[in-house]
Amino acid sequence: MAQNGTESTSTYLYDPTILSQLESSAFHAEYKDGVKPLNPGENFKLRPLCLEDFDKGYLQLLGQLTSVGEVTKEQFEDRFNKMKACDDSYYVTVIEDTSVNQVIGSATLVKEQKFIHHCSARARVEDVVVSDVYRGKQLGKVLVDVLVALGKKLNCYKISLECKDHNVKFYKIFKFEATHGQNYMQLRFFD
Amino acid sequence: MAQNGTESTSTYLYDPTILSQLESSAFHAEYKDGVKPLNPGENFKLRPLCLEDFDKGYLQLLGQLTSVGEVTKEQFEDRFNKMKACDDSYYVTVIEDTSVNQVIGSATLVKEQKFIHHCSARARVEDVVVSDVYRGKQLGKVLVDVLVALGKKLNCYKISLECKDHNVKFYKIFKFEATHGQNYMQLRFFD
């Protein structure tokens, strides 16, 4: 795969070629201003999370979503490597603003192996966040659109997510449906 | 770990000693007739899924939950080994009726690695099923109680599940709560 100078030294969480293999027919959303899922704008690069993103503000970005706490570079790398060691499971996908070398959007597709549905797998959308100074640029839409296409490409039988009331309309863009009579329940051990 | 003759030749999906380390204070449900989570009755053995469970009716049991399809022994073993290769991720927990060498209950805890919450992890309860001829023996309660204790033991910051309306009351036994304003949405690619 052709890579520019910066990326050739990067360690990807997953093989980036799977992103470039996604066909335009796999996307659901409509875009304006020339934005495309795989080409979301000048200086905006969509790619897998890299080990080097610790130094590109990745954890600070997640901090806009929820509590992250103090995480050292070693702890970040350990977690990254643990995810990567789980083959075909963690598809953390980010957008970098290459003009400032900062990760400014991220969304995760997690693939869960099953025995049911002929030893199939299900996918989940997790931890969707776009930096507050980059909102309104359709980047959240790009990230979710790409994850849905990725989930299908990875042969998952379904993809799901949990979201707050005010985001239901947004996720309907991608054909997610609230399933009648299906409840999400949780038990929190700590924050 | 002490094992009986049968188990010593079994290949566990995860280390069974973590089950025996769960303390009684970790369980939430009340039981009658002397049933205990780690000792759910005469001839009932709670343990991790084993590679040998293909021949003990495991897939037929899952077939009572949803579509499984025709799965060969080789496909089952491939999926089992793929799960096992994902360290600290798949905790498929079963109950065997040792008097007939059949798996008669199963529930899965899946652990998802995170960067958020100080590189923590979240747990999910999936694919809970008890054989229809063994219902009313508190075995579903045993399985979920064990998974919740396991999720906490594994340092997950939360545990969650999706369930139908008529099961909400059941899951409240274990302190699961329906989160107000939180929606579960899904998109099905195939059945």
Short mmCIF file of C-alpha atoms in Angstrom, two decimals:
data_model
loop_
_atom_site.label_atom_id
_atom_site.label_comp_id
_atom_site.label_asym_id
_atom_site.label_seq_id
_atom_site.Cartn_x
_atom_site.Cartn_y
_atom_site.Cartn_z
CA MET A 1 0.00 0.00 0.00
CA ALA A 2 1.27 3.47 -0.84
CA GLN A 3 2.04 5.47 2.28
CA ASN A 4 3.45 8.90 2.82
CA GLY A 5 6.62 9.53 4.77
CA THR A 6 4.97 9.91 8.13
CA GLU A 7 2.78 6.84 7.93
CA SER A 8 5.46 4.45 6.75
CA THR A 9 6.90 4.49 10.26
CA SER A 10 3.54 4.14 11.98
CA THR A 11 2.26 1.06 13.80
CA TYR A 12 -1.38 0.55 12.93
CA LEU A 13 -3.88 -1.13 15.25
CA TYR A 14 -5.34 -2.88 12.21
CA ASP A 15 -4.49 -3.20 8.52
CA PRO A 16 -5.36 0.13 6.86
CA THR A 17 -5.94 -1.49 3.46
CA ILE A 18 -9.36 -2.69 4.63
CA LEU A 19 -10.48 0.96 4.76
CA SER A 20 -9.40 1.68 1.20
CA GLN A 21 -11.27 -1.45 0.08
CA LEU A 22 -14.62 -0.11 1.27
CA GLU A 23 -16.79 0.70 -1.72
CA SER A 24 -18.73 3.93 -2.00
CA SER A 25 -21.96 1.94 -2.26
CA ALA A 26 -21.36 0.74 1.31
CA PHE A 27 -21.98 4.20 2.78
CA HIS A 28 -25.38 5.47 3.90
CA ALA A 29 -25.10 9.18 4.67
CA GLU A 30 -25.33 12.21 2.42
CA TYR A 31 -22.55 14.75 2.52
CA LYS A 32 -22.10 18.33 1.43
CA ASP A 33 -19.04 20.44 0.61
CA GLY A 34 -17.30 17.56 -1.16
CA VAL A 35 -16.77 15.52 1.99
CA LYS A 36 -16.44 11.78 1.39
CA PRO A 37 -16.12 9.07 4.04
CA LEU A 38 -12.68 7.97 2.87
CA ASN A 39 -11.60 11.51 2.03
CA PRO A 40 -13.20 13.75 4.65
CA GLY A 41 -11.49 17.00 3.67
CA GLU A 42 -8.21 18.77 3.05
CA ASN A 43 -5.67 17.80 5.71
CA PHE A 44 -8.12 15.30 7.22
CA LYS A 45 -6.79 11.74 7.11
CA LEU A 46 -9.01 8.78 8.04
CA ARG A 47 -7.00 5.81 9.27
CA PRO A 48 -6.67 3.16 12.00
CA LEU A 49 -5.41 4.25 15.41
CA CYS A 50 -1.60 4.19 15.59
CA LEU A 51 0.74 3.51 18.46
CA GLU A 52 2.15 6.99 17.82
CA ASP A 53 -1.20 8.66 18.51
CA PHE A 54 -0.36 8.92 22.19
CA ASP A 55 1.72 11.94 21.11
CA LYS A 56 -1.03 13.25 18.81
CA GLY A 57 -3.57 14.05 21.50
CA TYR A 58 -5.59 10.83 21.27
CA LEU A 59 -6.26 10.49 25.00
CA GLN A 60 -7.05 14.19 25.33
CA LEU A 61 -9.63 13.71 22.59
CA LEU A 62 -11.20 10.77 24.48
CA GLY A 63 -11.27 13.04 27.51
CA GLN A 64 -13.92 15.09 25.71
CA LEU A 65 -16.12 11.98 25.76
CA THR A 66 -15.68 10.68 29.29
CA SER A 67 -13.18 10.19 32.10
CA VAL A 68 -9.79 8.92 30.97
CA GLY A 69 -7.53 9.77 33.92
CA GLU A 70 -3.76 9.90 33.95
CA VAL A 71 -2.45 7.32 31.49
CA THR A 72 1.28 6.98 30.86
CA LYS A 73 2.74 6.27 27.44
CA GLU A 74 3.66 2.78 28.65
CA GLN A 75 0.08 2.10 29.81
CA PHE A 76 -1.26 3.36 26.48
CA GLU A 77 1.12 1.13 24.55
CA ASP A 78 0.30 -1.89 26.71
CA ARG A 79 -3.41 -1.43 26.03
CA PHE A 80 -2.81 -0.81 22.33
CA ASN A 81 -0.74 -3.99 22.08
CA LYS A 82 -3.32 -6.01 24.01
CA MET A 83 -6.01 -4.90 21.56
CA LYS A 84 -3.78 -5.62 18.58
CA ALA A 85 -2.98 -9.10 19.91
CA CYS A 86 -6.72 -9.86 19.78
CA ASP A 87 -6.86 -10.61 16.09
CA ASP A 88 -9.84 -9.27 14.15
CA SER A 89 -11.43 -7.56 17.17
CA TYR A 90 -10.55 -3.89 17.70
CA TYR A 91 -11.04 -1.41 14.87
CA VAL A 92 -10.36 1.96 16.46
CA THR A 93 -10.64 4.42 13.58
CA VAL A 94 -9.47 8.02 13.77
CA ILE A 95 -9.29 11.21 11.76
CA GLU A 96 -6.07 13.20 11.98
CA ASP A 97 -5.71 16.84 11.07
CA THR A 98 -2.36 16.41 9.34
CA SER A 99 -1.76 20.17 9.33
CA VAL A 100 -1.31 20.07 13.11
CA ASN A 101 -0.53 16.36 13.64
CA GLN A 102 -3.48 15.93 15.99
CA VAL A 103 -6.12 13.23 16.20
CA ILE A 104 -9.40 15.15 16.10
CA GLY A 105 -11.99 12.39 15.77
CA SER A 106 -12.29 8.74 16.79
CA ALA A 107 -14.80 5.91 16.78
CA THR A 108 -14.33 2.26 17.62
CA LEU A 109 -15.81 -0.83 16.02
CA VAL A 110 -15.46 -3.88 18.23
CA LYS A 111 -16.05 -7.29 16.70
CA GLU A 112 -17.29 -10.04 19.00
CA GLN A 113 -16.86 -13.65 17.95
CA LYS A 114 -19.93 -15.86 18.29
CA PHE A 115 -20.92 -19.50 17.96
CA ILE A 116 -24.48 -18.53 17.01
CA HIS A 117 -25.48 -17.63 13.45
CA HIS A 118 -23.05 -20.18 12.03
CA CYS A 119 -20.04 -19.06 14.08
CA SER A 120 -20.60 -15.48 12.98
CA ALA A 121 -19.67 -12.25 14.74
CA ARG A 122 -21.45 -9.11 15.84
CA ALA A 123 -20.08 -5.59 15.73
CA ARG A 124 -20.51 -2.69 18.13
CA VAL A 125 -19.96 1.03 17.71
CA GLU A 126 -18.21 2.48 20.75
CA ASP A 127 -16.63 5.73 21.92
CA VAL A 128 -17.56 8.10 19.10
CA VAL A 129 -16.01 11.53 19.61
CA VAL A 130 -15.08 14.55 17.51
CA SER A 131 -13.00 17.35 18.99
CA ASP A 132 -15.22 20.27 19.96
CA VAL A 133 -13.35 22.70 17.72
CA TYR A 134 -13.92 20.45 14.69
CA ARG A 135 -17.67 19.95 15.03
CA GLY A 136 -19.97 20.83 12.16
CA LYS A 137 -17.53 19.38 9.62
CA GLN A 138 -19.50 16.11 9.15
CA LEU A 139 -16.68 14.13 10.78
CA GLY A 140 -18.91 12.23 13.21
CA LYS A 141 -21.04 11.18 10.26
CA VAL A 142 -17.93 10.07 8.38
CA LEU A 143 -16.70 7.97 11.30
CA VAL A 144 -19.99 6.14 11.89
CA ASP A 145 -20.59 5.62 8.17
CA VAL A 146 -17.16 4.03 7.86
CA LEU A 147 -17.70 1.77 10.88
CA VAL A 148 -21.03 0.49 9.54
CA ALA A 149 -19.43 -0.29 6.17
CA LEU A 150 -16.53 -1.94 8.01
CA GLY A 151 -18.88 -4.07 10.11
CA LYS A 152 -20.55 -5.37 6.98
CA LYS A 153 -17.21 -5.92 5.22
CA LEU A 154 -16.04 -7.93 8.23
CA ASN A 155 -19.04 -10.28 7.81
CA CYS A 156 -20.74 -9.33 11.06
CA TYR A 157 -24.39 -10.39 11.16
CA LYS A 158 -25.35 -7.17 12.93
CA ILE A 159 -23.95 -3.96 14.35
CA SER A 160 -25.30 -2.19 17.40
CA LEU A 161 -24.73 0.73 19.74
CA GLU A 162 -26.11 2.51 22.77
CA CYS A 163 -26.88 6.21 22.52
CA LYS A 164 -28.66 9.01 24.31
CA ASP A 165 -32.12 10.17 23.21
CA HIS A 166 -30.81 13.19 21.33
CA ASN A 167 -28.56 11.02 19.15
CA VAL A 168 -31.25 8.57 17.99
CA LYS A 169 -32.06 10.68 14.94
CA PHE A 170 -28.38 10.87 13.99
CA TYR A 171 -27.93 7.09 14.06
CA LYS A 172 -31.06 6.54 11.98
CA ILE A 173 -29.11 8.06 9.07
CA PHE A 174 -27.10 4.85 8.95
CA LYS A 175 -30.20 2.60 9.20
CA PHE A 176 -29.80 1.82 12.87
CA GLU A 177 -33.19 1.11 14.42
CA ALA A 178 -34.42 1.19 17.98
CA THR A 179 -35.69 -2.34 18.52
CA HIS A 180 -39.14 -2.34 20.07
CA GLY A 181 -39.24 -4.18 23.38
CA GLN A 182 -35.45 -4.47 23.57
CA ASN A 183 -33.92 -2.90 26.67
CA TYR A 184 -30.40 -1.78 27.46
CA MET A 185 -29.44 -2.37 31.09
CA GLN A 186 -26.22 -1.80 32.95
CA LEU A 187 -24.56 -2.13 36.31
CA ARG A 188 -21.68 0.20 37.08
CA PHE A 189 -18.91 -1.07 39.37
CA PHE A 190 -16.87 2.16 39.35
CA ASP A 191 -16.38 5.35 37.31
CA MET B 1 -6.12 -27.20 40.81
CA ALA B 2 -7.85 -30.43 41.78
CA GLN B 3 -9.80 -31.90 38.90
CA ASN B 4 -11.75 -35.08 38.52
CA GLY B 5 -10.90 -37.73 35.96
CA THR B 6 -13.05 -36.33 33.21
CA GLU B 7 -11.97 -32.72 33.50
CA SER B 8 -8.26 -33.36 33.61
CA THR B 9 -8.37 -34.08 29.89
CA SER B 10 -10.56 -31.08 29.06
CA THR B 11 -9.43 -27.93 27.29
CA TYR B 12 -10.98 -24.94 29.01
CA LEU B 13 -11.78 -21.68 27.23
CA TYR B 14 -10.53 -19.83 30.30
CA ASP B 15 -8.83 -20.73 33.56
CA PRO B 16 -11.46 -22.39 35.80
CA THR B 17 -9.69 -21.35 38.99
CA ILE B 18 -11.11 -17.83 38.61
CA LEU B 19 -14.59 -19.27 39.21
CA SER B 20 -13.59 -20.99 42.44
CA GLN B 21 -12.02 -17.72 43.62
CA LEU B 22 -15.35 -15.87 43.49
CA GLU B 23 -16.47 -15.11 47.02
CA SER B 24 -20.02 -15.72 48.19
CA SER B 25 -20.36 -12.01 49.03
CA ALA B 26 -20.01 -11.26 45.30
CA PHE B 27 -23.40 -12.83 44.48
CA HIS B 28 -26.66 -10.89 44.45
CA ALA B 29 -29.52 -13.37 44.08
CA GLU B 30 -31.39 -15.40 46.66
CA TYR B 31 -31.71 -19.13 46.16
CA LYS B 32 -33.90 -21.88 47.52
CA ASP B 33 -33.46 -25.65 47.79
CA GLY B 34 -29.78 -25.37 48.68
CA VAL B 35 -28.71 -24.08 45.26
CA LYS B 36 -25.51 -22.02 45.30
CA PRO B 37 -23.93 -20.21 42.35
CA LEU B 38 -20.75 -22.28 42.45
CA ASN B 39 -22.60 -25.46 43.41
CA PRO B 40 -25.93 -25.34 41.61
CA GLY B 41 -27.14 -28.83 42.49
CA GLU B 42 -26.38 -32.52 42.45
CA ASN B 43 -24.83 -33.52 39.13
CA PHE B 44 -24.75 -29.88 38.00
CA LYS B 45 -21.24 -28.63 37.34
CA LEU B 46 -20.54 -24.96 36.65
CA ARG B 47 -17.38 -24.44 34.60
CA PRO B 48 -15.86 -22.67 31.57
CA LEU B 49 -16.84 -23.92 28.12
CA CYS B 50 -14.58 -26.74 26.97
CA LEU B 51 -13.41 -27.75 23.52
CA GLU B 52 -15.04 -31.12 24.20
CA ASP B 53 -18.49 -29.52 24.59
CA PHE B 54 -19.15 -29.90 20.89
CA ASP B 55 -19.93 -33.53 21.76
CA LYS B 56 -21.96 -32.56 24.83
CA GLY B 57 -24.77 -30.78 23.01
CA TYR B 58 -23.46 -27.23 23.35
CA LEU B 59 -24.54 -26.05 19.92
CA GLN B 60 -27.94 -27.76 20.25
CA LEU B 61 -28.40 -25.82 23.49
CA LEU B 62 -27.56 -22.52 21.72
CA GLY B 63 -30.12 -23.54 19.11
CA GLN B 64 -32.81 -23.04 21.76
CA LEU B 65 -31.75 -19.38 21.91
CA THR B 66 -31.38 -18.45 18.25
CA SER B 67 -30.27 -19.71 14.86
CA VAL B 68 -26.98 -21.62 14.91
CA GLY B 69 -27.05 -23.51 11.60
CA GLU B 70 -24.93 -26.47 10.62
CA VAL B 71 -21.54 -26.14 12.31
CA THR B 72 -18.92 -28.84 11.92
CA LYS B 73 -16.63 -29.92 14.74
CA GLU B 74 -13.74 -28.25 12.92
CA GLN B 75 -15.63 -24.94 12.64
CA PHE B 76 -16.53 -25.13 16.33
CA GLU B 77 -12.93 -25.78 17.30
CA ASP B 78 -11.66 -22.96 15.07
CA ARG B 79 -14.04 -20.50 16.72
CA PHE B 80 -13.20 -21.82 20.21
CA ASN B 81 -9.49 -21.41 19.52
CA LYS B 82 -9.96 -17.91 18.07
CA MET B 83 -11.79 -16.89 21.25
CA LYS B 84 -9.14 -18.48 23.46
CA ALA B 85 -6.37 -16.71 21.54
CA CYS B 86 -7.97 -13.40 22.54
CA ASP B 87 -6.52 -13.27 26.02
CA ASP B 88 -8.83 -12.10 28.82
CA SER B 89 -11.85 -11.61 26.53
CA TYR B 90 -14.27 -14.55 26.25
CA TYR B 91 -15.71 -16.09 29.39
CA VAL B 92 -18.30 -18.55 28.09
CA THR B 93 -19.60 -20.26 31.24
CA VAL B 94 -21.69 -23.41 31.19
CA ILE B 95 -23.51 -25.83 33.45
CA GLU B 96 -23.16 -29.51 32.66
CA ASP B 97 -25.48 -32.22 33.88
CA THR B 98 -22.73 -34.71 34.61
CA SER B 99 -25.23 -37.56 34.95
CA VAL B 100 -25.87 -37.38 31.20
CA ASN B 101 -22.71 -35.54 30.03
CA GLN B 102 -24.74 -32.74 28.49
CA VAL B 103 -24.30 -28.98 28.64
CA ILE B 104 -27.69 -27.71 29.83
CA GLY B 105 -27.03 -24.01 30.46
CA SER B 106 -24.70 -21.35 29.10
CA ALA B 107 -24.02 -17.64 29.42
CA THR B 108 -21.17 -15.57 28.05
CA LEU B 109 -19.28 -12.69 29.58
CA VAL B 110 -17.32 -10.74 27.00
CA LYS B 111 -14.68 -8.31 28.20
CA GLU B 112 -13.91 -5.33 25.98
CA GLN B 113 -10.62 -3.49 26.43
CA LYS B 114 -10.85 0.30 26.61
CA PHE B 115 -8.58 3.33 26.74
CA ILE B 116 -11.20 5.30 28.70
CA HIS B 117 -11.56 5.05 32.48
CA HIS B 118 -7.80 4.65 32.90
CA CYS B 119 -7.41 1.90 30.29
CA SER B 120 -10.18 -0.08 31.94
CA ALA B 121 -12.54 -2.62 30.40
CA ARG B 122 -16.28 -3.14 30.19
CA ALA B 123 -18.13 -6.43 30.37
CA ARG B 124 -21.21 -7.66 28.55
CA VAL B 125 -23.61 -10.49 29.26
CA GLU B 126 -24.45 -12.38 26.08
CA ASP B 127 -26.29 -15.49 24.95
CA VAL B 128 -27.92 -16.65 28.18
CA VAL B 129 -29.75 -19.94 27.70
CA VAL B 130 -30.96 -22.83 29.84
CA SER B 131 -32.25 -26.02 28.24
CA ASP B 132 -36.03 -26.05 28.24
CA VAL B 133 -36.21 -29.31 30.19
CA TYR B 134 -34.05 -27.82 32.97
CA ARG B 135 -35.99 -24.61 33.55
CA GLY B 136 -37.29 -23.75 37.01
CA LYS B 137 -34.08 -25.01 38.63
CA GLN B 138 -32.65 -21.49 39.18
CA LEU B 139 -29.87 -22.18 36.67
CA GLY B 140 -30.37 -18.94 34.68
CA LYS B 141 -30.09 -17.04 37.93
CA VAL B 142 -26.91 -18.93 38.79
CA LEU B 143 -25.32 -18.17 35.42
CA VAL B 144 -26.03 -14.42 35.47
CA ASP B 145 -25.04 -14.11 39.13
CA VAL B 146 -21.70 -15.74 38.34
CA LEU B 147 -21.09 -13.52 35.31
CA VAL B 148 -21.73 -10.34 37.29
CA ALA B 149 -19.32 -11.47 40.01
CA LEU B 150 -16.83 -12.40 37.31
CA GLY B 151 -17.14 -9.00 35.63
CA LYS B 152 -16.33 -7.28 38.91
CA LYS B 153 -13.48 -9.71 39.67
CA LEU B 154 -12.01 -8.95 36.22
CA ASN B 155 -11.89 -5.23 37.11
CA CYS B 156 -14.46 -4.13 34.55
CA TYR B 157 -15.86 -0.67 35.27
CA LYS B 158 -19.33 -1.76 34.21
CA ILE B 159 -21.32 -4.69 32.89
CA SER B 160 -24.25 -4.41 30.53
CA LEU B 161 -26.73 -6.41 28.50
CA GLU B 162 -29.69 -6.12 26.17
CA CYS B 163 -32.90 -7.90 27.07
CA LYS B 164 -36.55 -8.12 26.16
CA ASP B 165 -39.21 -6.37 28.24
CA HIS B 166 -40.26 -9.52 30.06
CA ASN B 167 -36.70 -10.11 31.31
CA VAL B 168 -36.14 -6.65 32.82
CA LYS B 169 -37.45 -7.76 36.22
CA PHE B 170 -35.16 -10.79 36.20
CA TYR B 171 -32.05 -8.72 35.57
CA LYS B 172 -32.94 -6.24 38.29
CA ILE B 173 -32.20 -9.06 40.77
CA PHE B 174 -28.52 -8.55 39.97
CA LYS B 175 -28.70 -4.73 40.25
CA PHE B 176 -28.83 -4.09 36.53
CA GLU B 177 -30.69 -0.87 35.83
CA ALA B 178 -32.39 0.46 32.75
CA THR B 179 -30.59 3.74 32.12
CA HIS B 180 -33.04 6.54 31.52
CA GLY B 181 -32.53 8.20 28.15
CA GLN B 182 -30.11 5.53 26.95
CA ASN B 183 -31.21 3.75 23.78
CA TYR B 184 -30.18 0.46 22.25
CA MET B 185 -30.09 0.55 18.45
CA GLN B 186 -29.09 -2.06 15.91
CA LEU B 187 -28.72 -2.69 12.22
CA ARG B 188 -28.98 -6.29 11.04
CA PHE B 189 -26.95 -7.29 7.98
CA PHE B 190 -28.20 -10.90 7.86
CA ASP B 191 -29.82 -13.56 10.11
#
